XYZ file of C-alpha atoms in Angstrom:
296
model
C 18.516 4.365 9.201
C 17.748 7.211 6.799
C 20.074 7.145 3.823
C 21.335 3.588 4.396
C 20.853 1.520 1.198
C 18.314 -1.277 1.617
C 20.903 -3.967 0.872
C 23.349 -2.629 3.480
C 21.181 -2.524 6.585
C 21.677 -4.570 9.722
C 19.233 -7.177 10.946
C 17.612 -10.427 9.880
C 15.329 -11.398 7.000
C 13.130 -14.498 6.985
C 13.991 -16.191 3.680
C 12.311 -19.434 2.587
C 11.810 -20.666 6.124
C 15.042 -19.578 7.792
C 16.625 -16.365 8.999
C 19.474 -14.895 6.997
C 21.635 -11.908 7.918
C 20.157 -8.869 6.162
C 23.126 -8.401 3.793
C 23.077 -12.089 2.768
C 19.416 -12.205 1.666
C 20.210 -12.300 -2.056
C 18.807 -13.710 -5.300
C 20.374 -14.303 -8.720
C 20.315 -11.615 -11.405
C 18.497 -14.043 -13.756
C 15.541 -14.482 -11.433
C 12.193 -14.743 -13.208
C 10.544 -12.271 -10.824
C 13.052 -9.580 -11.828
C 12.700 -10.055 -15.583
C 8.993 -10.838 -15.932
C 7.467 -9.286 -12.786
C 6.236 -12.634 -11.476
C 6.139 -11.234 -7.964
C 3.577 -10.115 -5.393
C 4.026 -8.394 -2.052
C 2.373 -6.764 0.943
C 3.034 -3.552 2.865
C 2.113 -3.803 6.546
C 2.599 -1.720 9.676
C 3.308 -2.848 13.212
C 2.173 -0.529 15.986
C 3.336 -1.316 19.498
C 4.607 -4.686 18.321
C 1.309 -5.771 16.702
C 0.856 -5.895 12.925
C -2.359 -4.122 12.007
C -4.767 -6.476 10.207
C -1.954 -8.968 9.750
C -4.266 -11.851 8.822
C -6.011 -9.834 6.100
C -2.641 -8.977 4.598
C -1.472 -12.596 4.631
C -4.699 -13.798 3.052
C -4.387 -11.153 0.319
C -0.756 -12.148 -0.306
C -1.868 -15.723 -0.948
C -4.756 -14.578 -3.189
C -2.426 -12.310 -5.156
C 0.027 -15.166 -5.679
C -2.733 -17.486 -6.877
C -3.934 -14.799 -9.294
C -0.447 -14.889 -10.826
C -0.604 -18.713 -10.847
C 1.841 -19.061 -7.951
C 1.252 -21.344 -4.978
C 3.070 -20.188 -1.852
C 4.547 -23.257 -0.103
C 3.678 -21.937 3.356
C 0.294 -21.777 5.050
C -1.472 -18.720 6.429
C -0.519 -19.812 9.949
C 3.141 -20.298 9.028
C 3.347 -16.874 7.376
C 1.667 -15.235 10.357
C 4.156 -16.856 12.710
C 7.063 -15.873 10.454
C 6.027 -12.206 10.496
C 5.853 -12.202 14.280
C 9.253 -13.880 14.413
C 10.750 -11.223 12.133
C 9.617 -8.463 14.490
C 10.969 -10.336 17.518
C 14.281 -11.279 15.865
C 14.908 -7.649 14.900
C 13.592 -6.254 18.202
C 11.047 -4.052 16.414
C 7.954 -2.383 17.865
C 6.858 0.322 15.387
C 7.820 -1.042 12.004
C 7.059 -1.575 8.356
C 6.721 -5.237 7.339
C 7.321 -6.376 3.749
C 6.521 -9.974 2.700
C 7.435 -10.624 -0.939
C 6.831 -13.661 -3.156
C 8.592 -14.313 -6.450
C 9.501 -16.971 -8.990
C 13.119 -18.075 -8.942
C 15.937 -18.626 -11.439
C 15.458 -22.231 -12.551
C 14.483 -21.074 -16.073
C 14.383 -17.700 -17.778
C 11.633 -17.524 -20.367
C 8.059 -16.293 -20.447
C 6.662 -19.659 -19.207
C 7.362 -20.025 -15.501
C 5.732 -23.226 -14.286
C 9.090 -24.900 -13.595
C 10.350 -22.042 -11.428
C 10.355 -22.371 -7.657
C 8.180 -19.971 -5.664
C 10.067 -18.120 -2.903
C 8.938 -16.065 0.084
C 10.918 -13.538 2.102
C 9.803 -11.270 4.941
C 11.695 -8.161 6.026
C 10.865 -5.455 8.558
C 12.415 -2.167 9.544
C 11.780 0.802 11.810
C 8.951 3.043 10.609
C 7.532 5.411 13.233
C 4.798 7.968 12.615
C 6.762 11.116 11.792
C 4.146 13.868 11.602
C 1.774 15.421 14.128
C -1.904 15.866 13.265
C -1.297 19.591 12.843
C 1.504 18.927 10.361
C -0.622 16.458 8.427
C -3.535 18.904 8.244
C -1.463 21.239 6.098
C -2.172 18.770 3.302
C 0.006 17.563 0.437
C 0.017 18.664 -3.206
C -0.739 16.275 -6.069
C -0.519 16.630 -9.817
C -2.343 14.581 -12.450
C -0.480 11.560 -13.768
C -0.037 11.104 -17.512
C -0.437 7.348 -16.952
C -3.826 5.705 -16.495
C -4.919 2.627 -14.618
C -5.574 0.006 -17.324
C -8.618 -2.185 -17.830
C -8.886 -5.258 -15.571
C -9.104 -7.237 -18.807
C -5.442 -6.394 -19.403
C -3.974 -6.758 -15.897
C -4.770 -8.686 -12.687
C -5.912 -5.507 -10.941
C -7.154 -7.294 -7.809
C -3.642 -8.542 -7.007
C -0.920 -6.584 -5.244
C 1.478 -7.511 -8.020
C 4.872 -5.878 -8.454
C 4.424 -5.249 -12.173
C 1.375 -3.080 -11.624
C 3.527 -0.504 -9.818
C 5.696 0.408 -12.807
C 3.397 3.261 -13.850
C 3.152 4.302 -10.207
C 6.913 4.760 -10.011
C 6.904 6.733 -13.248
C 4.029 8.906 -12.012
C 5.436 9.624 -8.556
C 8.943 10.356 -9.820
C 7.516 12.823 -12.343
C 5.353 14.483 -9.683
C 8.245 14.876 -7.264
C 10.438 16.314 -10.030
C 7.717 18.938 -10.528
C 7.591 19.826 -6.827
C 4.552 17.727 -5.864
C 4.290 15.009 -3.230
C 2.398 12.519 -5.395
C 0.222 12.099 -8.468
C -3.443 11.224 -8.909
C -4.201 8.697 -11.617
C -7.260 8.365 -13.816
C -8.410 4.998 -15.110
C -8.668 3.839 -18.719
C -12.191 5.348 -18.953
C -11.116 8.745 -17.631
C -12.557 8.297 -14.136
C -10.642 9.236 -10.971
C -8.781 6.159 -9.739
C -6.073 6.452 -7.048
C -2.741 7.983 -6.142
C 0.458 6.067 -6.909
C 0.386 4.017 -3.721
C -2.776 5.092 -1.922
C -6.540 5.274 -2.343
C -8.341 8.626 -2.394
C -11.446 9.985 -0.609
C -13.377 13.253 -0.964
C -15.496 14.963 1.728
C -18.431 17.373 1.542
C -20.001 17.927 4.953
C -20.911 14.483 6.290
C -20.785 12.850 2.861
C -17.720 11.002 1.602
C -17.201 9.751 -1.943
C -14.421 7.408 -3.031
C -13.754 5.861 -6.460
C -15.058 2.350 -7.049
C -12.056 -0.025 -7.085
C -12.994 -1.992 -10.190
C -9.609 -1.579 -11.915
C -7.244 -0.889 -9.014
C -6.472 -2.366 -5.603
C -9.171 -2.194 -2.948
C -6.751 -1.318 -0.164
C -7.046 -2.814 3.308
C -6.568 0.669 4.771
C -9.238 1.922 2.364
C -11.689 -0.659 3.689
C -10.757 0.280 7.253
C -11.445 3.976 6.628
C -14.820 3.263 5.037
C -15.819 1.407 8.202
C -14.401 4.117 10.485
C -16.136 6.888 8.535
C -19.500 5.156 8.865
C -18.917 4.611 12.581
C -18.253 8.354 12.920
C -21.501 9.407 11.274
C -20.406 9.832 7.662
C -22.189 8.513 4.607
C -19.749 6.767 2.267
C -20.463 6.276 -1.426
C -18.274 4.208 -3.737
C -18.804 5.182 -7.363
C -17.182 6.326 -10.580
C -16.053 9.954 -10.417
C -15.257 12.368 -13.218
C -12.267 14.685 -12.628
C -14.412 17.837 -12.805
C -16.434 16.602 -9.809
C -13.494 17.424 -7.542
C -14.704 21.030 -7.520
C -17.749 19.900 -5.501
C -15.744 18.776 -2.433
C -14.184 20.628 0.483
C -11.714 18.043 1.791
C -9.643 15.227 0.370
C -7.377 12.576 1.854
C -5.323 9.531 0.854
C -5.200 6.188 2.631
C -2.649 3.390 2.651
C -0.325 1.429 4.911
C 2.412 4.045 4.503
C 0.117 7.042 4.000
C -2.234 6.083 6.868
C -4.665 9.046 6.547
C -2.963 11.880 4.655
C -4.939 15.074 3.895
C -4.586 16.660 0.453
C -4.616 20.408 -0.197
C -4.236 20.429 -3.968
C -4.828 18.225 -7.023
C -3.930 20.076 -10.196
C -6.178 23.146 -10.309
C -8.472 21.889 -7.531
C -7.989 23.099 -3.946
C -9.062 21.531 -0.657
C -8.927 22.710 2.939
C -8.230 19.868 5.387
C -10.592 20.351 8.322
C -12.972 18.565 10.655
C -13.458 15.533 8.415
C -9.764 14.832 7.983
C -9.030 15.446 11.653
C -11.849 13.149 12.761
C -10.660 10.312 10.553
C -6.987 10.770 11.412
C -7.908 10.483 15.097
C -10.214 7.525 14.459
C -7.536 5.670 12.515
C -4.920 6.329 15.182
C -7.244 4.873 17.821
C -7.918 1.859 15.593
C -4.269 0.964 14.964
C -2.991 1.890 18.437
C -5.820 1.029 20.847
C -3.543 0.592 23.874
C -1.968 4.009 23.364
C -5.359 5.628 22.794
C -6.732 4.069 25.978
C -3.787 5.392 27.988
C -4.220 8.978 26.772
């Protein structure tokens, strides 16, 4: 499916309680969610037909919507069933799952209380492309010019579409400069996150990760903290100054798409992916694909 535009793919999308052919899942150009970013979403992965931490994602979707003053007219159980139905309807096993909630086109002005809340769920093939050895080469990051703003200015605990505008700007700029991604600081100058992933740093058996007080506390991030502790690492969540990066040997990103991705470079700082990254890549693979791990 590489290169096929998202609106031209084949398959079915769950749209407000019914399945629509992929190409017919459309909204009006004067939709509130498009103009005023009144939209939240989730990014989820299915491994072997099972969505990893599906319930946690659904519960966060509902919390995010409520943070933006939107009430989703479907229950947790109904959304869970809909996601499973999307995988089955599209005959998917290893896939990316994207639920999205938005306000409709009843009115177009800053106030939105009269606009209907919609929910759609799509899924498409998304296998794991890289071997551990390929991942351990690490990716290169540059520093973003954009900073994560204060939680007093944005609903930073929500996975809200509008919060990703500076992420798009940052990643596009990084890729134009030959990097894979960008690392963002927060409004105070502390290390925050990459454009769509959380960041961890390793020194021996000690791991440090930025405190998520102005950016999303990712579900994959929480999973890796637990896995690291179970594998004998000490994990500290705290504010980090950029110059502290010189004190660490390894670095990796975490996220639904990134899974566990080692980093070899952030600006002038260099890292050598090694035992820590390999251990956590293997641990995460076992966690998300237990049946496969048991068979090997």
